[in-house]
Amino acid sequence: MFETLAAALNWFGIVVFAVTGALVASRKQMDIVGFVLLGVVTGIGGGTVRDLLLGRAPVFWIGQPEYLAVCAAVAAVVFFTAHIPESRYRLLLWFDALGLAVFAVTGAETAFLAGAGVAGAIAMGMITATFGGIIRDILGGESPVILSREIYVTAALVAACLYVALAAAGVAREVALCAGFAAGFGLRGAALTWNWTLPRYRPRPGR
Amino acid sequence: MFETLAAALNWFGIVVFAVTGALVASRKQMDIVGFVLLGVVTGIGGGTVRDLLLGRAPVFWIGQPEYLAVCAAVAAVVFFTAHIPESRYRLLLWFDALGLAVFAVTGAETAFLAGAGVAGAIAMGMITATFGGIIRDILGGESPVILSREIYVTAALVAACLYVALAAAGVAREVALCAGFAAGFGLRGAALTWNWTLPRYRPRPGR
Amino acid sequence: MFETLAAALNWFGIVVFAVTGALVASRKQMDIVGFVLLGVVTGIGGGTVRDLLLGRAPVFWIGQPEYLAVCAAVAAVVFFTAHIPESRYRLLLWFDALGLAVFAVTGAETAFLAGAGVAGAIAMGMITATFGGIIRDILGGESPVILSREIYVTAALVAACLYVALAAAGVAREVALCAGFAAGFGLRGAALTWNWTLPRYRPRPGR
């Protein structure tokens, strides 16, 4: 059952990030092929960076066309439906939050299973969680979400740490995955809802 | 003869992308070393990303200094001649169009030969075609060509699809390469000439 | 003793680049987790790109948590002390200069030992030296240091060339490393101090 849950979470993260890529394309008024490119690159971006760093090449989507096809289909659906939600940007942030929390735990797990150790697994969770969005924002010419004032990277850190701590403590993997995801998404969601921030560096800005 | 045509096309793509990198350097008024860096990185960038994703490391230019040397030489030539053309930006777009169409077919072919399957080969063609220019525009602080209103990514998609379809249908590889290149370059060139666009996402922009 | 000097230089480069990442975070008024992320990514970024291009994956910091821990600790220290220096931006430029010169020689050496040849080693030195800073500036939304008017890429080129020339001439590696570092840092430092520039491309800018 674990294989199924981890795989399902991974698919879920890919789909929600593909949605965010297509939403950025909608904000830039791209054509449908632009939607597909941004959707695909954002959906598979985080996992691709993870695989490269772990030395797992060819990367996961080569020879598994279903990942590319699903991301492309998701982007096409967004092309025809993105006018429906009231605020595309809020929607983007919430889908991004889902993907952030999912990839923080699945990225940490993948690295863990590959023997990366505790710190390596946490770092890989944060990188897998954030790099899809970073690539999306660079390609789309958007201000990077990673710089947003509300708690963002911290949510990925919390999710990855909780997963690694529980997994290292011998808790069942499904429970660790769910707990890490819930903590990360809950934290980022609360930050989006109530504008939670951590104390920021302030003295004499911009020097 | 096939080896020769594919290798020749690859060299051609590297050289034209090196020219575009140097032209961006000229727009930013860099010094000659900046020209060389942007020329080299743009020339070898798309193929480097392709090799990394396919797990072909060390990447192609390590141990083959002729790629680095030619890109550097091309960039140096541009440093001394870029004042001649009437519009450096139009020139950049046309050279970029040549490289886009070439790398769409050679990238797809490389992935195909590496066993990537139809969807993987098409995706790799698009990535090889666009990432050199993406890296160039990021390093040079330019607005990404990928966001241009005229048909761009679509031209790479058409070139890669046509090549893959013909190759899968058993057509001689040289013919498939040439047909894919001609279709991609023709489409992008027509878009540049007559401002062809696909329907773009429009309702309620920027939300 | 060579192992020790090369390893020590590598650690030194990682630490100074981590400082620059944290200083960019301070300019963007990020929270402490943002400092840690930018510090870690900048510290290990250049070496990570180097390892990927050379096919050395998993990359060096996976399974060696001390790199991540030190970068995180350095970033945390900067979070609490960055208000002390008079100009954080000048400090950033000088630490960046140290890291640039160090990674130009250690990157060239790593590639050299991996059998990359003269041109490959020089290119790898320049890439290792510049890509940590490039990733930092992209993630932090800063204007890329690589575009700065004062001599920058040239300093990395000089450092890498001098190291490779001396090493190829049979000079002791420690001497070659120190000479290359001194030349690169001296050149960049002089450029920062006296605004040294190379002749820049000028005729009819921006076309």
Short mmCIF file of C-alpha atoms in Angstrom, two decimals, chain B residues 8 21 36 57 77 79 90 94 107-108 110 114 118 124 147 185 192:
data_model
loop_
_atom_site.label_atom_id
_atom_site.label_comp_id
_atom_site.label_asym_id
_atom_site.label_seq_id
_atom_site.Cartn_x
_atom_site.Cartn_y
_atom_site.Cartn_z
CA ALA B 8 26.71 18.88 -39.42
CA GLY B 21 24.58 34.71 -27.29
CA VAL B 36 32.81 34.61 -25.15
CA ALA B 57 27.57 12.65 -18.58
CA VAL B 77 34.07 37.63 -34.47
CA PHE B 79 32.45 41.41 -30.99
CA ARG B 90 16.28 41.18 -35.91
CA TRP B 94 16.61 34.98 -37.20
CA GLY B 107 17.38 16.88 -29.90
CA ALA B 108 14.43 14.66 -30.75
CA THR B 110 19.25 12.04 -29.93
CA ALA B 114 18.64 6.76 -26.69
CA VAL B 118 7.80 9.23 -29.09
CA MET B 124 13.51 16.51 -25.59
CA LEU B 147 7.43 34.76 -24.12
CA PHE B 185 12.23 27.20 -39.52
CA LEU B 192 8.65 36.67 -37.69
#
